[in-house]
Short mmCIF file of C-alpha atoms and ligand atoms in Angstrom, two decimals:
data_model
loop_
_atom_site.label_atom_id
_atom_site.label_comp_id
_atom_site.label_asym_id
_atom_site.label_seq_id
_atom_site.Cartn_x
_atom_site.Cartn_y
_atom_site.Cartn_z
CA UNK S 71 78.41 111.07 143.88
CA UNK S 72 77.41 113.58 146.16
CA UNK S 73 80.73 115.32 147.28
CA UNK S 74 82.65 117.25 144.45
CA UNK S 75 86.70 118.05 145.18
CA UNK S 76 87.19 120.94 148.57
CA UNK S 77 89.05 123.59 146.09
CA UNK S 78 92.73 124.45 148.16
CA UNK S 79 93.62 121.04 149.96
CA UNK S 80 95.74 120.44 147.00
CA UNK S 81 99.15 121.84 146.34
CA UNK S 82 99.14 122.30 142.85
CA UNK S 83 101.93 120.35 140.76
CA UNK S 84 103.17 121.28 137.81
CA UNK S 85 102.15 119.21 134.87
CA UNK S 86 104.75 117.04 132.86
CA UNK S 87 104.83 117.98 128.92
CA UNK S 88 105.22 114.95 127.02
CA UNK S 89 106.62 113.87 123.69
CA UNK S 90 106.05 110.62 122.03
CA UNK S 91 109.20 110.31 118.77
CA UNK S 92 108.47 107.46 116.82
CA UNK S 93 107.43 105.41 119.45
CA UNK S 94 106.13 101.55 118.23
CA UNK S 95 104.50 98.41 120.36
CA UNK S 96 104.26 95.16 118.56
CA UNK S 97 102.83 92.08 120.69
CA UNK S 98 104.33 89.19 118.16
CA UNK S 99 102.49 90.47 114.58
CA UNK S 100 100.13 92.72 115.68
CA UNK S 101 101.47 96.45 115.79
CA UNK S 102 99.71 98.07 118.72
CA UNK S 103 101.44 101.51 118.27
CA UNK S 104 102.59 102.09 114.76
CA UNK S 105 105.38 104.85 114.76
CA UNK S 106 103.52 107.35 117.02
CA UNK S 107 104.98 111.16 117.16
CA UNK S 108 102.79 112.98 119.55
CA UNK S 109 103.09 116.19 121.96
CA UNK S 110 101.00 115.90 125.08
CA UNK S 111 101.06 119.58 126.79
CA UNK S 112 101.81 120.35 130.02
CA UNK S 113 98.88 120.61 132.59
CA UNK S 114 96.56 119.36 129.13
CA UNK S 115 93.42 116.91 129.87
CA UNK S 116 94.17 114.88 126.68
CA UNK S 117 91.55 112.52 125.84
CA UNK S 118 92.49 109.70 123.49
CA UNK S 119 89.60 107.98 121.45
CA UNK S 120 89.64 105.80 118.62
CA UNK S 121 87.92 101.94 118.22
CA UNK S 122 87.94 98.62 119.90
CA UNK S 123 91.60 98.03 119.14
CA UNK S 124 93.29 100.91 117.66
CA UNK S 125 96.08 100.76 120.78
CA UNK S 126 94.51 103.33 123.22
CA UNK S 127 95.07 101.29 126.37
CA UNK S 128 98.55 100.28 125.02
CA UNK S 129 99.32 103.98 125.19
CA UNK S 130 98.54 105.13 127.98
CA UNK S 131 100.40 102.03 129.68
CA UNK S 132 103.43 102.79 127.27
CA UNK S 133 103.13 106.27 129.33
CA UNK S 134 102.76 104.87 132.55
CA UNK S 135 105.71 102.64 132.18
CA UNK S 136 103.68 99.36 132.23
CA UNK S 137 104.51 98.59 128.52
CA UNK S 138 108.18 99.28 127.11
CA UNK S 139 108.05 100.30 123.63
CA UNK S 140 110.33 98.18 120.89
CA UNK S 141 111.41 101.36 119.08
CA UNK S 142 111.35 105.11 119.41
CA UNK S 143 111.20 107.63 122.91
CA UNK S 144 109.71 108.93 125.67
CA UNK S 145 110.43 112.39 126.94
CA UNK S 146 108.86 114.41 129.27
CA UNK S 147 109.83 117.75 130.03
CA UNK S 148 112.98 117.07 127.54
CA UNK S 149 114.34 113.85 129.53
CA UNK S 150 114.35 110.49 127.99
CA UNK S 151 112.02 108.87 129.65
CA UNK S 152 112.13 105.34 127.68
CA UNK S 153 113.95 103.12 130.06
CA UNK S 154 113.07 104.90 133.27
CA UNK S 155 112.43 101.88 136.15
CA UNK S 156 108.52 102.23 136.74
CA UNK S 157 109.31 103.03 140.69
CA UNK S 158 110.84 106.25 139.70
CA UNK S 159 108.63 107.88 137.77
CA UNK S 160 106.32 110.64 138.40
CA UNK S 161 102.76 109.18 137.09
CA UNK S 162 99.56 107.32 138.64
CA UNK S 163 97.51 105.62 137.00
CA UNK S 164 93.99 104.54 137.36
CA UNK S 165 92.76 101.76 136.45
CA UNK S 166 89.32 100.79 134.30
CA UNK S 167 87.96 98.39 136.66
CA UNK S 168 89.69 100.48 139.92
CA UNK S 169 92.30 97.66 140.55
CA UNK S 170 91.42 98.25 144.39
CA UNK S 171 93.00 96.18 146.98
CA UNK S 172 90.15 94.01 147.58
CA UNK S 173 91.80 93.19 151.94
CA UNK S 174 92.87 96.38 152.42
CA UNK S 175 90.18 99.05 153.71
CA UNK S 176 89.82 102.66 152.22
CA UNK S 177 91.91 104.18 154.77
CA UNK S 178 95.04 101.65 153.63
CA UNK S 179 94.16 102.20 149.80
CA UNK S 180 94.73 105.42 149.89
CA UNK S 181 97.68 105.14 152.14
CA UNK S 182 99.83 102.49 150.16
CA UNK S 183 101.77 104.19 148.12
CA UNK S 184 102.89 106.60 150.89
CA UNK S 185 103.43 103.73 152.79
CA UNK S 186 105.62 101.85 150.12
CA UNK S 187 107.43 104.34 149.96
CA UNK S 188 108.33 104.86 153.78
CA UNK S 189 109.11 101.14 153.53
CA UNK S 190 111.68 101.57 151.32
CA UNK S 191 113.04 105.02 152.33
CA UNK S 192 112.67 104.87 156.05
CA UNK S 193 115.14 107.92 156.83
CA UNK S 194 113.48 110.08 154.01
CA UNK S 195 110.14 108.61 153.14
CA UNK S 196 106.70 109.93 154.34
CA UNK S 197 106.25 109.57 158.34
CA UNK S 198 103.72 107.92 160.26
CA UNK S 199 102.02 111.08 160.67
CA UNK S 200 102.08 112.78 156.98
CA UNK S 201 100.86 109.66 156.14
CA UNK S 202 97.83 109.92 158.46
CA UNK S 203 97.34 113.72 157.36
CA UNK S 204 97.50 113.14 154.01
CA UNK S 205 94.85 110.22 154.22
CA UNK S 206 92.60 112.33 155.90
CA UNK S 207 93.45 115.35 152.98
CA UNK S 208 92.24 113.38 150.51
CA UNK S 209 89.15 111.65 152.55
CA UNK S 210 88.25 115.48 152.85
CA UNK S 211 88.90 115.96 149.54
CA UNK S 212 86.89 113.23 147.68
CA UNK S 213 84.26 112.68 150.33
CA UNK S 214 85.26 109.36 151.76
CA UNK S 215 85.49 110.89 155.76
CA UNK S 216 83.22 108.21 156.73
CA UNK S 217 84.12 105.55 154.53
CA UNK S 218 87.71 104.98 155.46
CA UNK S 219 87.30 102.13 157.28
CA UNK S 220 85.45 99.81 154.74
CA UNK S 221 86.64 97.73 152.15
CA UNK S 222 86.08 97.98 148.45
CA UNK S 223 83.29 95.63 148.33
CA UNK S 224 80.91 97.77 151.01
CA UNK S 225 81.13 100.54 148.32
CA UNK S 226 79.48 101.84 145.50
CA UNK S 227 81.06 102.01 141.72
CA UNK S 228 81.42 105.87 142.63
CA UNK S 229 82.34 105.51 145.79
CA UNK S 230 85.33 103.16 144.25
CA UNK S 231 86.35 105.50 141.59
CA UNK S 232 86.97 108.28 144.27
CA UNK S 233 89.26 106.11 146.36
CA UNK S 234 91.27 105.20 143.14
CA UNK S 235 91.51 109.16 142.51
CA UNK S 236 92.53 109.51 145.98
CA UNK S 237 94.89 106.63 146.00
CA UNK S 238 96.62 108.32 142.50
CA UNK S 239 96.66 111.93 143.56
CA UNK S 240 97.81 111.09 147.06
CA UNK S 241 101.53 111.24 145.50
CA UNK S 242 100.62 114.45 143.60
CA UNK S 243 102.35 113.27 140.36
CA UNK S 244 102.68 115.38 137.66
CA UNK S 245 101.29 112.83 135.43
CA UNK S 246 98.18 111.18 135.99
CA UNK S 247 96.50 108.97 133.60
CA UNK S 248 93.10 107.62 133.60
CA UNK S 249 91.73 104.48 131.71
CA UNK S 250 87.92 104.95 130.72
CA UNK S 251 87.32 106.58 134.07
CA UNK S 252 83.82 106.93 133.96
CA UNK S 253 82.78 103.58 132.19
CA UNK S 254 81.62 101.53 135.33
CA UNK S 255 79.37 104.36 136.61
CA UNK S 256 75.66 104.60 135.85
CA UNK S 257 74.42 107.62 133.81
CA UNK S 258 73.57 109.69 136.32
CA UNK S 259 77.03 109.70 138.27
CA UNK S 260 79.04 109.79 135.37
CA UNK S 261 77.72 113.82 135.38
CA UNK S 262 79.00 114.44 138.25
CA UNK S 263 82.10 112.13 138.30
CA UNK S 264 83.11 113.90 134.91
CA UNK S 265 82.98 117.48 136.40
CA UNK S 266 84.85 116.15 139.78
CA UNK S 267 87.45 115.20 137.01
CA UNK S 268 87.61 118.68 135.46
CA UNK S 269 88.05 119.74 139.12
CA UNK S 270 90.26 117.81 140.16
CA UNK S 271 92.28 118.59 136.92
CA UNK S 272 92.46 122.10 137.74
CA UNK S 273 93.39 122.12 141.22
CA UNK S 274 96.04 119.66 140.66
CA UNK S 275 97.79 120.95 137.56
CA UNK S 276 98.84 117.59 136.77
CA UNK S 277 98.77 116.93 133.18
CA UNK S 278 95.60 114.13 132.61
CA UNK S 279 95.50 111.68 130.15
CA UNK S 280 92.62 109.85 129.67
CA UNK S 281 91.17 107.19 127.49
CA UNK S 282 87.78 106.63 126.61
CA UNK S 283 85.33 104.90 124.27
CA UNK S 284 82.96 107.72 124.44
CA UNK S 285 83.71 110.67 122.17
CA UNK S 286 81.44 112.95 123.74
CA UNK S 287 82.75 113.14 126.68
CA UNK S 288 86.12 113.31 125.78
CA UNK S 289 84.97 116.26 123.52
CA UNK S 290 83.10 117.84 126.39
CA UNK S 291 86.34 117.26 129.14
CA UNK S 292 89.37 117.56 126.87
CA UNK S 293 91.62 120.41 125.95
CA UNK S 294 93.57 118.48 123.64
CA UNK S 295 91.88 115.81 121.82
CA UNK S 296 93.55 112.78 120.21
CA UNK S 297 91.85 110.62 117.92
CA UNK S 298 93.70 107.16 116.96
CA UNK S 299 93.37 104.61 114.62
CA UNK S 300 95.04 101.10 113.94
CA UNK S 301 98.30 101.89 116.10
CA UNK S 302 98.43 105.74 114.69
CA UNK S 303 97.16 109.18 115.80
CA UNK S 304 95.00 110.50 112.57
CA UNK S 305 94.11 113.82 114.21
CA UNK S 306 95.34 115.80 117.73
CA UNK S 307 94.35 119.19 118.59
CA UNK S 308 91.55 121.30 120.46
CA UNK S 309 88.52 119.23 120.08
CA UNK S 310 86.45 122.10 118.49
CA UNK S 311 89.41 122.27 115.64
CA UNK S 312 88.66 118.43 115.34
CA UNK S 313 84.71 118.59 114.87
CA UNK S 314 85.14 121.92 113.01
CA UNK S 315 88.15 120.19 110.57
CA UNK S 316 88.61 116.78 110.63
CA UNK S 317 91.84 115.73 108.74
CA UNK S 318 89.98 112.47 107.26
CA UNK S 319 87.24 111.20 106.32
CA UNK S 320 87.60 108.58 109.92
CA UNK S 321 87.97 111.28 111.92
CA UNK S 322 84.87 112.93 110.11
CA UNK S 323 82.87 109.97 110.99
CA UNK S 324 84.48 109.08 114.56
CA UNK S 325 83.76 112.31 115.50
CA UNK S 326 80.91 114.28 116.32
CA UNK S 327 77.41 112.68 117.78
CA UNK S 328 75.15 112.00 115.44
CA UNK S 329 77.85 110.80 113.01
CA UNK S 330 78.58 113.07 109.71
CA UNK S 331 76.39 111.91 107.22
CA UNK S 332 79.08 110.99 104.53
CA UNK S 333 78.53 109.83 100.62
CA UNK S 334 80.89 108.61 98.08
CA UNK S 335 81.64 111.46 95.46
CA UNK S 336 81.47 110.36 91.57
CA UNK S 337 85.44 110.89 91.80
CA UNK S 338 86.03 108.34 94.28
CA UNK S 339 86.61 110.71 97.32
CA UNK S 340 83.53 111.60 100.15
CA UNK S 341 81.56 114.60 100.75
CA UNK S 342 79.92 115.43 103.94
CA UNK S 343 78.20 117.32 106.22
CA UNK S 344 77.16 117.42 110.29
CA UNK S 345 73.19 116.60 110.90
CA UNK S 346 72.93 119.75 112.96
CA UNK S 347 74.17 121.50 109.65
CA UNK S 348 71.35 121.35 107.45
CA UNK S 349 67.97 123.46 107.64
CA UNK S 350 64.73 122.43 106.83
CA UNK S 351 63.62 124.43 103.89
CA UNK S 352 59.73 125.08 102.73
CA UNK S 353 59.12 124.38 98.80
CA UNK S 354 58.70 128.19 98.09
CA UNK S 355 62.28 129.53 99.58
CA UNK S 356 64.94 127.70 98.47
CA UNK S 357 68.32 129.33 99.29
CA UNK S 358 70.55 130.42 97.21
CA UNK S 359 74.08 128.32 96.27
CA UNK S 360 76.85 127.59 97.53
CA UNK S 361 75.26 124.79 99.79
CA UNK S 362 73.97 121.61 99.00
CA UNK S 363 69.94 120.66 98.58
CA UNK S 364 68.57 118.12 100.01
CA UNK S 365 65.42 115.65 100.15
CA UNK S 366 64.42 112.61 101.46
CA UNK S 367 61.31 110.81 103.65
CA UNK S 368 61.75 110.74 107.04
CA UNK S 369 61.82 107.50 108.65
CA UNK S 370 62.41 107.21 112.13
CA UNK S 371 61.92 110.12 114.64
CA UNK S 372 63.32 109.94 117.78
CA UNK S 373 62.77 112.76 120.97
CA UNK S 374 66.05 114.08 122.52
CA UNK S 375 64.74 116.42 125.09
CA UNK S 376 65.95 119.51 123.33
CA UNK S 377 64.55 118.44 119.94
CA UNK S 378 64.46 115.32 117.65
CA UNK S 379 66.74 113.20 115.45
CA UNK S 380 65.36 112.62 112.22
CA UNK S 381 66.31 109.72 110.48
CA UNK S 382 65.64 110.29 106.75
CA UNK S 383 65.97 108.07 103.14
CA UNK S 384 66.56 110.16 99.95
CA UNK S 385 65.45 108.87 96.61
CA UNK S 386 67.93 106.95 95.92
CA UNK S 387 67.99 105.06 99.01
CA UNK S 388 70.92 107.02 101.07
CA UNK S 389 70.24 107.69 104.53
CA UNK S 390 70.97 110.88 106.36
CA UNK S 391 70.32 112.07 109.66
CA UNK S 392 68.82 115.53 110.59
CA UNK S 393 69.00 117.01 114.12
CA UNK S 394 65.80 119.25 114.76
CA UNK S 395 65.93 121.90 117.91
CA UNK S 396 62.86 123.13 119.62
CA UNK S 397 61.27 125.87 117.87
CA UNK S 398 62.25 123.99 114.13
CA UNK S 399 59.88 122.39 112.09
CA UNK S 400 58.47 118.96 114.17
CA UNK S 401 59.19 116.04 111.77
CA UNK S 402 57.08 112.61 111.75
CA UNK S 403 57.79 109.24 110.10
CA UNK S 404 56.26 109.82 106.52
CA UNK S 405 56.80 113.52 106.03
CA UNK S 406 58.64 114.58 103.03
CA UNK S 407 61.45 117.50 103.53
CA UNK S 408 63.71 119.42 101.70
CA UNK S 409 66.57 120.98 103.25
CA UNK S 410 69.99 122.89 102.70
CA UNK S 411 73.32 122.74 104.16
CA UNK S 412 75.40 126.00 103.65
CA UNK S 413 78.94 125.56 101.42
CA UNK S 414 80.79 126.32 104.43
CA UNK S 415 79.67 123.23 106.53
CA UNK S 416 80.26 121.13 104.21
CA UNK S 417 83.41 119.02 104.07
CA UNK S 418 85.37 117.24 101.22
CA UNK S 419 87.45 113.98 101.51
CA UNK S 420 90.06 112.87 98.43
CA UNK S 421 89.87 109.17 97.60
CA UNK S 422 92.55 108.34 100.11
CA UNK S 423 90.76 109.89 102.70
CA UNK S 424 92.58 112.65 103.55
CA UNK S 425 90.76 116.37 103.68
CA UNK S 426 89.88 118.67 101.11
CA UNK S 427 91.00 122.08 102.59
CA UNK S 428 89.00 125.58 100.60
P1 ATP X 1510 89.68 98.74 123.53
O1 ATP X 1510 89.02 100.03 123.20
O2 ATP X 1510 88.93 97.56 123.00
O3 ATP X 1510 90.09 98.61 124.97
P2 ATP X 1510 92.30 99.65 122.70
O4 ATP X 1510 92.17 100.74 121.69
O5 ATP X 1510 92.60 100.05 124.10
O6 ATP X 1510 91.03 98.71 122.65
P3 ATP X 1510 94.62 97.99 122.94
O7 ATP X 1510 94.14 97.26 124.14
O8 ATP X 1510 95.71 98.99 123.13
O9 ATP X 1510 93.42 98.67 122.15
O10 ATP X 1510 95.11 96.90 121.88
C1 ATP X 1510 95.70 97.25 120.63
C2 ATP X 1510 96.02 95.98 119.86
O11 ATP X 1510 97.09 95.28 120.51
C3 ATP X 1510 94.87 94.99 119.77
O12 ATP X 1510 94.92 94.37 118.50
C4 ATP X 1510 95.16 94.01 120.87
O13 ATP X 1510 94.63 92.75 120.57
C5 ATP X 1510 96.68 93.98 120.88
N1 ATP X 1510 97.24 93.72 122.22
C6 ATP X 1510 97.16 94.53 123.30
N2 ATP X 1510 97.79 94.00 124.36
C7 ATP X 1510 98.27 92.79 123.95
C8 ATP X 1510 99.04 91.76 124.57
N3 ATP X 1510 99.43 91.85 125.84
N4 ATP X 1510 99.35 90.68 123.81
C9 ATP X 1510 98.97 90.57 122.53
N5 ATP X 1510 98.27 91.52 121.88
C10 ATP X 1510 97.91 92.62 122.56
#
C-alpha cells in the first residue's frame, strides 16, 4: 500500500456509543453469545479477540444487523436498536474476504450503496453528480484514482481492502465494523494497512469495531480492548489495563506476546509472570525479596531483531520463556541462568481462575 488516507476529504461523523444488555445467539445447541453486557464507546476502535470459536464474528454481525439475537438488546446512543430493519441502520461493514462485487468495476463498488439508495429514494437520494464526487472523494482518499475502472480481480489483496474501506465509508456511518481486516494482506502491507486504519479512524470519528485473531495488533490499534471467550466477554478495557491486569488466568495467557509463563500453585490456583518481566541475575547478586527466583537451562534461542527469546526448562521440567533486549546478557542453548522477577509483576490466579488483586 503505497497511498495512506488525504487528512480533510472526510467530514467527520460522530461515532455511535453502543450497549450490548444481556444480549444471547444460539444456532440450535451451541450458544454463540452467552448473555453478553458490553459498552462500546463512542468514536472507540474496539478490537475484539478471543479463539477459534468464542463468537467474535457472531458479534460483530449481531452489531451489524446480519444476526438477530434470541434474547436481550441493542442500543446505540440510548435507542433500541434490536429489531431495527438492516436498511436503516447507520453501520458498514467490511467483510474478511472483501465480499467485492466480482462484475462490477472499482468505480461501481464504491458507488453502490449511493446508488441503492438513489434507487430507492429518487426525490431525496444522492444525485447523479454527488454520486460521481463522492466516488472520486474517496478514490482520492484511498489511492484508487487510477484504478477505478478495473475489476476486483486486476487488483492486489491491498488494493481490495482499500476499495472495501471506500465502499463502507462512502456512506460515512457512524458505525463501521471490520472483520479481521488485515488477515489477507502479506506482512509487509499489513504495516501500513493498520496505520491507514488508525487514520482513517480518526478522520472519520466513526466508532470502529474490529475483530481479529491477532492480539498484537489489536493491542497496538485499539483503545478499548475486548477479550472473549466461549460466547462471553472475560475482560474489556484499555488494552494496557488488560496486559497490566488481566481479570483471569485466560486473559493472562491470551494476552500479551510471548504468552505469560503460568504454573499451577500448591493451592490449586496459578501464579504468573510476563517473559519481559524477569532479569537475568549473576550468582553473586541476588536481589532481595519480594520477587520470585528463578533457574532453568536454556533451550532454544531464537533472534528477534531487538533481542532474543529464550526458551528455558527449570529443574523440574517446567518451561518458561525469557525475552532478552540488546545490551542484556546474550543467552545460548546450554547456558544455565538464574533470574528474578520483581513482586510487583507478578500475578496471582484463585483456583477458579479469577485474579488475585494486592
Ligand atoms: P473464528 O475466530 O474461528 O472465526 P469466531 O470467534 O468468530 O471464530 P463465530 O464464528 O462467532 O466464532 O462462532 C461462534 C460459535 O457459533 C461457533 O461454535 C460456531 O460453530 C457457531 N456458529 C456460528 N455461526 C453459526 C451458524 N450460522 N450455524 C451454526 N453454528 C454457528
Amino acid at each position: 500500500m503505497t497511498s495512506s488516507p488525504a487528512a480533510g476529504l472526510l467530514t467527520p461523523v460522530r461515532g455511535a456509543a453502543l450497549s450490548l444488555e444481556g444480549v444471547t445467539r444460539t444456532f440450535g445447541a451451541t450458544t454463540a453469545i452467552d448473555a453478553i453486557d458490553l459498552t462500546i464507546p463512542g468514536g472507540s476502535l474496539t478490537a475484539i479477540v478471543g479463539p477459534s470459536g468464542c463468537g467474535k464474528s457472531t458479534l460483530l454481525r449481531l452489531l451489524a444487523g446480519l444476526e438477530q439475537p434470541d434474547g436481550g438488546r441493542l442500543l446505540a446512543d440510548g435507542s433500541d436498536l434490536t429489531a431495527a430493519p438492516l436498511g436503516t441502520r447507520d453501520v458498514a461493514m467490511v467483510f474478511q474476504d472483501y465480499a467485492l462485487f466480482p462484475h462490477m468495476s472499482v468505480a461501481q463498488n464504491i458507488s453502490f450503496g449511493l446508488r441503492l439508495q438513489r434507487r430507492h429514494d429518487r426525490r431525496n437520494g444522492p444525485d447523479t453528480r454527488y454520486i460521481a464526487t463522492e466516488v472520486e472523494r474517496m478514490a482520492e482518499l484511498f489511492g484508487l484514482g487510477t484504478l477505478l475502472s478495473r475489476r476486483p480481480h486486476q487488483l492486489s489483496g491491498g488494493q481490495r481492502q482499500r476499495v472495501a474501506l471506500a465502499r463502507a465509508v462512502v456512506r460515512r456511518p457512524s458505525l463501521l465494523l471490520l472483520d479481521e481486516p488485515l488477515s489477507a494482506l502479506d506482512v509487509a502491507l499489513r504495516a501500513s494497512a493498520r496505520a491507514e486504519i488508525l487514520r482513517l479512524h480518526r478522520d472519520l470519528g466513526a466508532t470502529l469495531v474490529l475483530v481479529t485473531h491477532d492480539q498484537q495488533e489489536a493491542m497496538s490499534m485499539a483503545t478499548e480492548l475486548v477479550v472473549m471467550e466461549r460466547g462471553r466477554v472475560v475482560q474489556a478495557g484499555h488494552p494496557t489495563e488488560v496486559y497490566r491486569t488481566p481479570r483471569t488466568r485466560f486473559v493472562a495467557g491470551f494476552v500479551g506476546s510471548p504468552a505469560m509463563n503460568l504454573f499451577p500453585t500448591a493451592d490449586g490456583g496459578s501464579l504468573g509472570w510476563r517473559p519481559q518481566d524477569a532479569r537475568i541475575v549473576d550468582s553473586g547478586g541476588v536481589p532481595e525479596p519480594p520477587g520470585l527466583l528463578i533457574a532453568g537451562v536454556v533451550d532454544v534461542c531464537e533472534f528477534t531483531g531487538s533481542g532474543q527469546e529464550v526458551v528455558c526448562r527449570a529443574a523440574d521440567g517446567e518451561v518458561f520463556t525469557l525475552v532478552q533486549h540488546d545490551g542484556e546478557p546474550w543467552l545460548r542453548p546450554g547456558d544455565a541462568i538464574r533470574g528474578f522477577v520483581p513482586g510487583r509483576a507478578l500475578h496471582r490466579f484463585r483456583p477458579d481462575g479469577t485474579r488475585i488483586d494486592d
